[in-house]
XYZ file of C-alpha atoms in Angstrom:
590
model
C 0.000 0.000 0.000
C 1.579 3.709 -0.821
C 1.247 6.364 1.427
C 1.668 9.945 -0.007
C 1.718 11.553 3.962
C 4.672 9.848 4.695
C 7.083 12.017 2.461
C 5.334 15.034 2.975
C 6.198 14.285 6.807
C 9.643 12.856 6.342
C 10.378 15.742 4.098
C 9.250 18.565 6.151
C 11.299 16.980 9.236
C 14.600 17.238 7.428
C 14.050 20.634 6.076
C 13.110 21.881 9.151
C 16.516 20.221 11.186
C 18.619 21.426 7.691
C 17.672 24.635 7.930
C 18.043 25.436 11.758
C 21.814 23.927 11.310
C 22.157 26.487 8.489
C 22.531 23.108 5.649
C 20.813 24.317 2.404
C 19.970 20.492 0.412
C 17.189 21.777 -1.866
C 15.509 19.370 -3.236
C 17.268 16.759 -1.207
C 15.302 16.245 1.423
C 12.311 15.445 -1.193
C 14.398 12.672 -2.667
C 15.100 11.294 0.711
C 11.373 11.277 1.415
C 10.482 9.371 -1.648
C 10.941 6.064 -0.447
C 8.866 6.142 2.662
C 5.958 5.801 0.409
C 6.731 2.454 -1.511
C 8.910 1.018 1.820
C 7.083 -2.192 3.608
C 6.450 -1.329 7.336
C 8.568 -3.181 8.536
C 11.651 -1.302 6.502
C 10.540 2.115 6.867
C 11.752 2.113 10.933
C 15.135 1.180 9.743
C 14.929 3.533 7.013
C 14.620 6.070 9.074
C 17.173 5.266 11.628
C 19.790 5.495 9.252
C 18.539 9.018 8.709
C 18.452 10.062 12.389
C 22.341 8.676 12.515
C 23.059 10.988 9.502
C 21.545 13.627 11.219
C 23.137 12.862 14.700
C 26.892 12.729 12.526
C 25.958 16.296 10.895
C 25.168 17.573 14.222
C 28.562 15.932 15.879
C 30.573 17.755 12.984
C 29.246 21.048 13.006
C 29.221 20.944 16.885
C 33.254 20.660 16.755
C 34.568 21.755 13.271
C 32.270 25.407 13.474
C 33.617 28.382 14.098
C 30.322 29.809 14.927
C 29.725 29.926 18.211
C 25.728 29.850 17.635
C 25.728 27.490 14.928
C 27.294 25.599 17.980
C 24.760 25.922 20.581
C 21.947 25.129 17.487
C 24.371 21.518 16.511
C 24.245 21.097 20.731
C 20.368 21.551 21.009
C 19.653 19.074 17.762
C 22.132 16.744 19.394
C 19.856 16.181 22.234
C 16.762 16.433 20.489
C 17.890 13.881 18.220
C 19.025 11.698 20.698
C 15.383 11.704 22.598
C 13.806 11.120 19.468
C 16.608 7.728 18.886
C 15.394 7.252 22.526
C 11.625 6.991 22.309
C 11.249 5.588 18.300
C 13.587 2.637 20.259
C 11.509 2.209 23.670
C 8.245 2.749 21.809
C 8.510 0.610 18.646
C 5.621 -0.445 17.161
C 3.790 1.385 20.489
C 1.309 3.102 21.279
C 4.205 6.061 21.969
C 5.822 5.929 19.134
C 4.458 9.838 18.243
C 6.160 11.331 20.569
C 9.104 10.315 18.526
C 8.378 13.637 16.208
C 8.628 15.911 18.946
C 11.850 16.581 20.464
C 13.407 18.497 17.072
C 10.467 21.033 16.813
C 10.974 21.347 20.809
C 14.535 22.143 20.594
C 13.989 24.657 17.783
C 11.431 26.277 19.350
C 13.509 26.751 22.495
C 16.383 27.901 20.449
C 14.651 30.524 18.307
C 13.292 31.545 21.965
C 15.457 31.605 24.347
C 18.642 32.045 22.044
C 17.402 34.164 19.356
C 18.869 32.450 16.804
C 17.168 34.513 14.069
C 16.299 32.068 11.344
C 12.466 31.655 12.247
C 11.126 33.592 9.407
C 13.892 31.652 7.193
C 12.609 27.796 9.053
C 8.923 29.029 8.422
C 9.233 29.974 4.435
C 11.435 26.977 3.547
C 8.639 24.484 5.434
C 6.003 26.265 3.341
C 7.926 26.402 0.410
C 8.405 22.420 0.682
C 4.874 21.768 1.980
C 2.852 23.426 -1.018
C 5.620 22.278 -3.710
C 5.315 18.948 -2.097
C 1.682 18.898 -2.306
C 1.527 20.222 -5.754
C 3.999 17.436 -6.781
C 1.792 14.683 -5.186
C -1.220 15.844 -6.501
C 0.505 16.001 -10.223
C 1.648 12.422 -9.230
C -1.721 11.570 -7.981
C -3.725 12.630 -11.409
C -0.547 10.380 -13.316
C -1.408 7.684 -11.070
C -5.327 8.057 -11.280
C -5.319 8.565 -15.302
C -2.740 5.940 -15.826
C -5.159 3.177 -13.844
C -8.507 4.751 -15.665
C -7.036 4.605 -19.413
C -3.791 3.110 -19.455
C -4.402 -0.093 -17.458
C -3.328 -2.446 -20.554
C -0.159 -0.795 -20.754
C 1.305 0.244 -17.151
C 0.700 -1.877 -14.126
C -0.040 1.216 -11.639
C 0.545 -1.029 -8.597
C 4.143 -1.891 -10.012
C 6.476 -0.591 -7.549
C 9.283 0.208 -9.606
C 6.714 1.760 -12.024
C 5.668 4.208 -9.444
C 9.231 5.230 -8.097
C 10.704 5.810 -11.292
C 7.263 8.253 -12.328
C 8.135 9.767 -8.740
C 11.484 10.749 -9.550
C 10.594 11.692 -13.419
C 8.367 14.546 -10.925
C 11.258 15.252 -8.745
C 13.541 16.955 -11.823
C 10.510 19.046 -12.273
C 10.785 20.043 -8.128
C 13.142 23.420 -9.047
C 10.928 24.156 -11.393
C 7.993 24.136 -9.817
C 9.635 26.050 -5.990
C 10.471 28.513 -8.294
C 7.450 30.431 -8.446
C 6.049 28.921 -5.037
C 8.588 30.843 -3.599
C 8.373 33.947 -5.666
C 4.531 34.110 -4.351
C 4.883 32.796 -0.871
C 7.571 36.263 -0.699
C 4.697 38.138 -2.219
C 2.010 36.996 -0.152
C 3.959 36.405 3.683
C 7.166 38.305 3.558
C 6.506 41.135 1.664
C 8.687 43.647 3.447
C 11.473 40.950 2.375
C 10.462 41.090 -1.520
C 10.659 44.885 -1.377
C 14.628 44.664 -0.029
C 16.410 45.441 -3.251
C 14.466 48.870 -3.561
C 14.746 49.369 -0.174
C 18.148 48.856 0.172
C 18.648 51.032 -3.247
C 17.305 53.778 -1.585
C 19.363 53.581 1.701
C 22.496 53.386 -0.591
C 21.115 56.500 -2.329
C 20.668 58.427 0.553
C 23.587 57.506 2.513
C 25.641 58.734 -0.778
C 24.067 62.163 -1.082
C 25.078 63.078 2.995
C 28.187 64.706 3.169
C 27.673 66.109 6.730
C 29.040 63.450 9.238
C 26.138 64.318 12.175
C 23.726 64.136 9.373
C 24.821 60.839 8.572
C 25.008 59.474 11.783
C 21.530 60.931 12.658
C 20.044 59.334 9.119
C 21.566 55.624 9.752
C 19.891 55.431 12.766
C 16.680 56.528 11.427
C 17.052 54.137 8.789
C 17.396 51.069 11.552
C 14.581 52.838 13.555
C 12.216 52.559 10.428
C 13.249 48.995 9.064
C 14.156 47.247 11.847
C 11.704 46.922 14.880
C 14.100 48.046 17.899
C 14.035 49.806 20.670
C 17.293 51.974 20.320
C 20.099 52.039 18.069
C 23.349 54.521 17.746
C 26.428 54.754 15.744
C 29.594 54.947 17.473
C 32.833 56.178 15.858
C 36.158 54.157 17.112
C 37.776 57.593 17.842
C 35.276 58.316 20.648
C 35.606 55.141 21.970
C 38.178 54.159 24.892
C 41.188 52.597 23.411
C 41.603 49.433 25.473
C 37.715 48.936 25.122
C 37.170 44.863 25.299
C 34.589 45.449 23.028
C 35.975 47.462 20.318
C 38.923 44.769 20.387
C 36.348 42.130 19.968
C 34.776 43.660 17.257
C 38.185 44.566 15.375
C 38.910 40.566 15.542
C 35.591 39.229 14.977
C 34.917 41.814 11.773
C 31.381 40.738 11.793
C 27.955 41.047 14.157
C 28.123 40.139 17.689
C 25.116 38.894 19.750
C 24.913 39.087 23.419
C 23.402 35.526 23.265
C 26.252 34.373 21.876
C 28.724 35.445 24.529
C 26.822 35.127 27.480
C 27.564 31.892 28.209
C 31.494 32.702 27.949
C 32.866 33.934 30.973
C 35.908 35.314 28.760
C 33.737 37.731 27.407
C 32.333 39.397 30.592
C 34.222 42.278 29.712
C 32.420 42.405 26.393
C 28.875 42.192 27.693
C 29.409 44.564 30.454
C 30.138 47.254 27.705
C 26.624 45.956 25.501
C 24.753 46.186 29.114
C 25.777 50.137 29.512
C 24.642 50.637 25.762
C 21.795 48.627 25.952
C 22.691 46.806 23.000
C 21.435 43.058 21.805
C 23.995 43.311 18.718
C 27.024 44.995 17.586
C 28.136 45.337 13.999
C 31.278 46.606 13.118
C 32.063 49.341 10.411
C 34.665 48.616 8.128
C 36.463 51.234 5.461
C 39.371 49.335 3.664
C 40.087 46.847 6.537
C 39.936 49.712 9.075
C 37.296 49.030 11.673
C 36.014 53.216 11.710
C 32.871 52.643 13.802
C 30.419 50.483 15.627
C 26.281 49.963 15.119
C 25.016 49.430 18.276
C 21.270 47.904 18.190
C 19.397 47.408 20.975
C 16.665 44.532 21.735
C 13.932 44.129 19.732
C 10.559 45.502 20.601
C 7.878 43.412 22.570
C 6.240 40.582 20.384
C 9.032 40.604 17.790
C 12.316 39.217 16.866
C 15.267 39.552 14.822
C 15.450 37.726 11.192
C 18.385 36.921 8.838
C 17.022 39.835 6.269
C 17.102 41.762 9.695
C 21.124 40.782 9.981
C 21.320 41.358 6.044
C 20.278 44.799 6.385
C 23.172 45.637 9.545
C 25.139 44.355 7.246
C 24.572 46.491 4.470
C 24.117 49.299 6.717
C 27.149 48.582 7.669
C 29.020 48.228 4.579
C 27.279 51.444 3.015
C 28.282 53.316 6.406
C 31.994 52.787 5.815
C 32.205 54.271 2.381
C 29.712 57.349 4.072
C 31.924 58.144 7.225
C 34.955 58.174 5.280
C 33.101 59.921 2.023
C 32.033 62.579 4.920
C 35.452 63.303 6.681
C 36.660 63.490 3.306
C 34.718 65.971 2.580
C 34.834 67.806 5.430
C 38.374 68.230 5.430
C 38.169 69.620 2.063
C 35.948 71.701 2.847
C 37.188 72.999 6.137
C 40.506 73.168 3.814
C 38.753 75.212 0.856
C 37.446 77.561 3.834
C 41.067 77.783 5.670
C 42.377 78.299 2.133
C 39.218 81.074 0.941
C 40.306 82.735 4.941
C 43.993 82.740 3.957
C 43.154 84.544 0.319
C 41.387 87.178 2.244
C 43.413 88.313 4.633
C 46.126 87.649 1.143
C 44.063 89.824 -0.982
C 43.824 92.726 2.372
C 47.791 92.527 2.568
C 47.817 92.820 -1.389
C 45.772 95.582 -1.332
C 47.284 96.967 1.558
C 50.846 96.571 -0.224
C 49.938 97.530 -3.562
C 48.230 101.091 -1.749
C 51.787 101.539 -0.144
C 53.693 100.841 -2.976
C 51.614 103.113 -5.069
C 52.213 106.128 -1.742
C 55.854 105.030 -2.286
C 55.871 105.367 -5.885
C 54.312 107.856 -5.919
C 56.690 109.769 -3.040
C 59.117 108.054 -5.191
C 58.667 109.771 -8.464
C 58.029 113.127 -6.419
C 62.052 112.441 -5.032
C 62.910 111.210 -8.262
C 62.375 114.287 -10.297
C 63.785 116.214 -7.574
C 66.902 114.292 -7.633
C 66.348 114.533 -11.274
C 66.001 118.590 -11.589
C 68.733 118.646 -8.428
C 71.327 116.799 -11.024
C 70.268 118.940 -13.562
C 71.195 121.956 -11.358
C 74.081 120.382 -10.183
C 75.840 119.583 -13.187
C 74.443 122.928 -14.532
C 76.703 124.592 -11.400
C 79.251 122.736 -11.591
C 79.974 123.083 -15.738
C 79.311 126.769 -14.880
C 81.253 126.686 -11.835
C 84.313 124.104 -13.654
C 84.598 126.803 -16.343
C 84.762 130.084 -14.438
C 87.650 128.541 -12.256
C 89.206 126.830 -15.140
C 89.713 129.432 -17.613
C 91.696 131.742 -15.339
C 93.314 128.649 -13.965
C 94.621 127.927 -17.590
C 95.590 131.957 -17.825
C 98.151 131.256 -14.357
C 99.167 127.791 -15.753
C 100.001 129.671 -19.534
C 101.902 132.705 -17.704
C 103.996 130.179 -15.249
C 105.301 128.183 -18.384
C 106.338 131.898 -20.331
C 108.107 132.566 -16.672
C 110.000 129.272 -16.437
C 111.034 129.567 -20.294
C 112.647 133.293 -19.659
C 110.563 134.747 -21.966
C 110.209 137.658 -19.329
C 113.936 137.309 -18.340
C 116.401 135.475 -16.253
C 114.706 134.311 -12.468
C 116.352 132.883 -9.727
C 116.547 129.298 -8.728
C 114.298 129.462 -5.750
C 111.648 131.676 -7.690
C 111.919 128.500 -10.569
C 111.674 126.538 -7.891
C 108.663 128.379 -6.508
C 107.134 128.406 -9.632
C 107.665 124.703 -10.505
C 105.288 123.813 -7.516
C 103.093 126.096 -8.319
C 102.817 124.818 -11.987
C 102.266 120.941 -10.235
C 99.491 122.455 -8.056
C 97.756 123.703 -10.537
C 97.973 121.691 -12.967
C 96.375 118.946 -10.169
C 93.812 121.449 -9.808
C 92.789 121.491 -13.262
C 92.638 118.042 -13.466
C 89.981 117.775 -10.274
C 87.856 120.613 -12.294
C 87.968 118.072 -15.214
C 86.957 115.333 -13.141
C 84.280 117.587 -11.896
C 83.069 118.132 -15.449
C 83.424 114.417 -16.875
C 81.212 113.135 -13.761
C 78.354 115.430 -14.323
C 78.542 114.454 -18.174
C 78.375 111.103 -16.859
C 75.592 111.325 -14.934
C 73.771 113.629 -17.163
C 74.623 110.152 -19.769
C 76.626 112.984 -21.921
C 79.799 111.634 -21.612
C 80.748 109.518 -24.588
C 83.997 107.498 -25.529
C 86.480 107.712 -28.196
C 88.025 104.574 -29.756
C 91.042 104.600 -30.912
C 94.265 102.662 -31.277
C 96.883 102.687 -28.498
C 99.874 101.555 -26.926
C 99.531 100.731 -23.612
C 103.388 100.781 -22.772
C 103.130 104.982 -24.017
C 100.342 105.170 -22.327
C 101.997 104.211 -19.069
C 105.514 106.131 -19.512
C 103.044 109.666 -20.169
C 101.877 109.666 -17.073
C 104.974 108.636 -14.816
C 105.831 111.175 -12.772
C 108.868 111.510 -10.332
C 108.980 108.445 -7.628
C 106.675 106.335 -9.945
C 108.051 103.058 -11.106
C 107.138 102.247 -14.488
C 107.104 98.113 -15.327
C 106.303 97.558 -18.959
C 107.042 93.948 -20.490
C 107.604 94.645 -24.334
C 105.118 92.605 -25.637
C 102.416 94.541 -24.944
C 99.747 94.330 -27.339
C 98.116 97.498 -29.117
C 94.582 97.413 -28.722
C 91.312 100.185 -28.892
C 90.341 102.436 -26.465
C 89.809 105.929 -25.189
C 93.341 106.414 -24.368
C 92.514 109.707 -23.226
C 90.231 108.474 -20.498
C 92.570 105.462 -19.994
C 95.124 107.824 -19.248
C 92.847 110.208 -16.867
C 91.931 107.076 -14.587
C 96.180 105.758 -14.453
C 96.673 109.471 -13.584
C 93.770 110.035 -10.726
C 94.975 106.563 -8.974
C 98.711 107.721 -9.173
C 97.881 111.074 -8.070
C 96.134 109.059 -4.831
C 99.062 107.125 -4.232
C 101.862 110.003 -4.520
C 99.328 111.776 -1.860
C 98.769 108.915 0.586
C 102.331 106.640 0.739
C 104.159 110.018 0.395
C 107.807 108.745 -0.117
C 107.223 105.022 0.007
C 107.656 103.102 -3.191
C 104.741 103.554 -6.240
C 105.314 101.432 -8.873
C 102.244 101.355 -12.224
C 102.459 98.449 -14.543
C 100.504 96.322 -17.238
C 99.744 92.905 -18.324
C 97.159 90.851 -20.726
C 95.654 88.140 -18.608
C 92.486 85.766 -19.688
C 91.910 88.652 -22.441
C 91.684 91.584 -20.762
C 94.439 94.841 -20.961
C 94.974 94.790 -16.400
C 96.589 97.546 -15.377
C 97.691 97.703 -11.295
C 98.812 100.648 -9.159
C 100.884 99.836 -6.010
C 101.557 102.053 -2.950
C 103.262 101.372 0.472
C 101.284 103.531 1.844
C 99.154 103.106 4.946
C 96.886 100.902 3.172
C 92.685 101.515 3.576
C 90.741 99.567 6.705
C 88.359 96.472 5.057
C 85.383 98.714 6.218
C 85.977 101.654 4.200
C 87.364 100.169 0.783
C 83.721 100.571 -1.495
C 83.302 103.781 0.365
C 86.296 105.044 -1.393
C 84.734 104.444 -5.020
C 81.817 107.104 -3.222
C 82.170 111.068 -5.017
C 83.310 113.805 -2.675
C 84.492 111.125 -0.274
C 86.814 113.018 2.433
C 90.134 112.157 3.585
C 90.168 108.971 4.382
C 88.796 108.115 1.343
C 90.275 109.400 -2.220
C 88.019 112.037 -3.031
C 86.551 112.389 -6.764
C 89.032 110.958 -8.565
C 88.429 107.549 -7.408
C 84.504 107.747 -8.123
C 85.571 108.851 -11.488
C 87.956 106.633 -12.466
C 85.403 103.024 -11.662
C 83.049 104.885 -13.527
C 85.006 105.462 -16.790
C 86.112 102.023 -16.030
C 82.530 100.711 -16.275
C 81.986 102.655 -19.769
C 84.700 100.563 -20.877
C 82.962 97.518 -20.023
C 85.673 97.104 -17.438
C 85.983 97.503 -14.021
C 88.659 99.540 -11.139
C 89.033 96.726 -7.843
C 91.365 97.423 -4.640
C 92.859 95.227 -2.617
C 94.781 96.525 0.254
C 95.214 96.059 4.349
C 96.030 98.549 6.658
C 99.613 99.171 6.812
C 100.657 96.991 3.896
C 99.891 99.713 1.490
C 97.344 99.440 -1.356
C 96.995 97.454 -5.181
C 94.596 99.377 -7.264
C 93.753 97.067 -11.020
C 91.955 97.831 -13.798
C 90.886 95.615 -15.989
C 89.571 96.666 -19.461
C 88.450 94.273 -22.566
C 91.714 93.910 -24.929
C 90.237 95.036 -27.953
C 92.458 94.390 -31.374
């Protein structure tokens, strides 16, 4: 005789254990079922025993190989439960007890999804209906085979063949995926609708989470969105930062990197730590917040509210949450810090653009006080040189009148004159001429300055050049190869002249010696003196116009800047009491 209830039971009885211990076999348990329908009585209680030992070993493994801790306590319940139900289906064979057989494993559920929390009840329900109706659509298909098959195929197919009827019953079974398919689709539709609706749901949390770039607002929206999907009595978002750094539970969480139940430690005594800290925040679970393998935060849920309990798509959606959280935090700081940078940096350009402004108003008063200074300087030059051409030629044309008359007295045009008068008049002659030659320094640095003063190029010979302007006590040293090259020998010879006139006036009797050379192709020509020598603090000040005696007056300024036009340049060297070495070095020019 068949009986169709027996699979439907059988089946239902493994999904049920599969499922609590987290073992997804679809459509295995169906297959398994199949023969307690065509089994003789007698078979079916060994039959089944082997399955209860199957069961018992899958509870035994996943008791010690799991590193779930309540995946543990679930294997430990069905381990007992199983174990009655070996028990009684022993003591009560063929008895009147034999019943009570089926109910240790819903028992031990029941108190695990109670007292444990264990989540999965909405998951246990929807896979027994799933199996139930499927089943029951299956064996009523198989029914109407076996009912037409006796009405109008009796000649062909013995219906009461046993093998006949198995092998029909697994033909159904390839069509069991099939058929769950859309069972489950409307079982979602009809009894978990709020599941159904996840992927929008969860769309829109991602959404909204992505558009927050204000970290309170973010914190303040996450927990609204637990508050609205998840029935609870408190939530809040903690950021690791804020937390104590040798917090038990933050370390926990760091290790773990996934949700922590207070059911699941609190049978641990190494955990105490741990569940003191949930206790203060009231919190049934914690789920970590991870950015990059950086644990950034914690969720901190509290129970759940009278007459409900948590659910896997309940621990999906922390998860999630979770997930979407990490990227949001460290999206926010992000952002803040650029923005609190972009408002240090808009602060900065202010108070930039005030200095600027500032500045560029006190330059323009400077410039402006400038230009006022600069044309006086300017007309003040212009005066200046004006004066001192005026001044240069009143003094020098009766200069030149004395100078002409000494010369007709020293050649005895006017008569024979003593020695001491010639004498006299000799000095006279040297005085004056030095005179005339500080008016023409006068002169040639206000054409200078005025940019009037221009230079005539010309051949010379340096080694003539030298031997005109030796005077008595000067010690000419000329090697004979000098080259002739171009120049204003003129101006050449008026700065040789203005340093040896400084040197016969400052070493006095000590040894002056003026020479030349061509080094690295330049014409160098160097003035030495023994005379006192210039202290390191006052050498530029000596290149200075109208410098006073311890300087060397006009002629000095003069000479660097004819020099200079010359595209050369006048350098001293010299230490006090070691005398002085004036050079000049000019461009040899062939």
């Amino acid at each position: 005789m068949i009986n169709p209830i027996a699979p439907l039971v059988g089946c239902l009885y493994l999904v049920t254990v599969l499922g609590f211990l987290k073992e997804k076999w679809s459509p295995w348990p169906f297959l398994f079922s199949i023969p307690l329908a065509f089994l003789p009585q007698e078979l079916i209680f060994y039959y089944v025993a082997c399955g209860i030992i199957f069961l018992f070993y899958l509870s035994i493994k996943i008791r010690r190989l799991s590193q779930d801790s309540v995946l543990r306590q679930r294997a430990k319940l069905m381990l007992l439960a199983i174990f009655v139900t070996a028990l009684i289906a022993v003591l009560g064979h063929r008895g009147a007890l034999l019943f009570l057989a089926a109910l240790p494993v819903p028992a031990a559920i029941g108190y695990g999804l109670l007292h444990h929390n264990l989540f999965e009840v909405d998951e246990i329900i929807k896979q027994s209906i799933l199996y139930s109706v499927t089943l029951l659509l299956i064996t009523a298909l198989y029914g109407l085979f076996l009912w037409f098959s006796n009405l109008y195929l009796e000649g062909l197919i013995f219906s009461q063949n046993r093998m006949v009827i198995l092998f029909s019953a697994i033909f159904f079974l390839f069509y069991f995926k099939s058929l769950a398919r859309p069972v489950k689709a409307t079982i979602d539709h009809l009894f978990f609708r709020k599941k159904s609706d996840s992927p929008k749901v969860l769309a829109k949390i991602r959404d909204s989470l992505a558009s927050i770039m204000d970290l309170d607002s973010l914190v303040t929206t996450i927990k609204g969105v637990i508050l609205e999907n998840l029935a609870v009595q408190n939530c809040e978002l903690l950021l690791v930062e804020k937390l104590p750094a040798d917090s038990a539970l933050v370390k926990l969480a760091r290790e773990r990197k996934k949700i922590i139940s207070n059911n699941e430690l609190e049978n641990n005594p190494r955990f105490f730590k741990v569940l003191a800290e949930m206790a203060r925040l009231e919190a049934a679970f914690i789920e970590p917040i991870f950015f990059h393998e950086k644990m950034i935060g914690l969720l901190v849920v509290g129970k759940p509210q009278p007459g409900t309990s948590f659910t896997l798509s309940d621990i999906a959606l922390l998860n999630f949450l979770a997930n979407q959280a990490g990227v949001a935090i460290e999206n926010a700081r992000l952002f803040d810090s650029t923005d609190k940078a972009k408002r240090e940096l808009s602060a900065l350009n202010q108070v930039l653009e005030k200095k600027v402004k500032e500045r560029t108003s006190e330059l323009q008063e400077r410039s402006a006080e400038l230009e006022t200074v600069n044309q006086k300087v300017a007309l003040a030059t212009k005066y200046k040189g004006e004066y001192l051409s005026s001044m240069s030629h009143e003094l020098r044309t009766p200069l030149n009148g004395i100078l002409g008359f000494t010369d007709l007295i020293l050649e005895k045009i006017y008569g024979e004159i003593p020695e001491k008068v010639s004498e006299t008049l000799l000095e006279l002659k040297k005085n004056g001429q030095f005179l005339l030659r500080t008016i023409n320094n006068i002169l040639d640095y206000s054409k200078i300055d005025a940019g009037k003063l221009e230079l005539q190029l010309e051949d010379f010979s340096p080694k003539e050049l030298i031997e005109s302007v030796v005077v008595p006590n000067v010690e000419p040293s000329i090697p004979d190869n000098l080259p002739i090259t171009k120049g204003d020998s003129k101006r050449i010879k008026q700065i040789l002249s203005n340093l040896i006139d400084n040197a016969v006036k400052y070493a006095g009797r000590g040894k002056i010696s003026v020479g030349a050379a061509v080094k690295e192709n330049n014409l160098v020509f160097q003035v030495k003196d023994a005379g006192p020598g210039i202290p390191a603090e006052r050498i530029e000040k000596i290149f200075s116009q109208f410098e006073e005696p311890n300087g060397r007056g006009l002629g000095l300024a003069l000479s660097r800047k004819l020099a200079e036009l010359h595209k050369g340049k006048l350098t001293v060297e010299s230490k006090t009491g070691k005398g002085s070495v004036f050079t000049v070095s000019l461009p040899l020019i062939k």
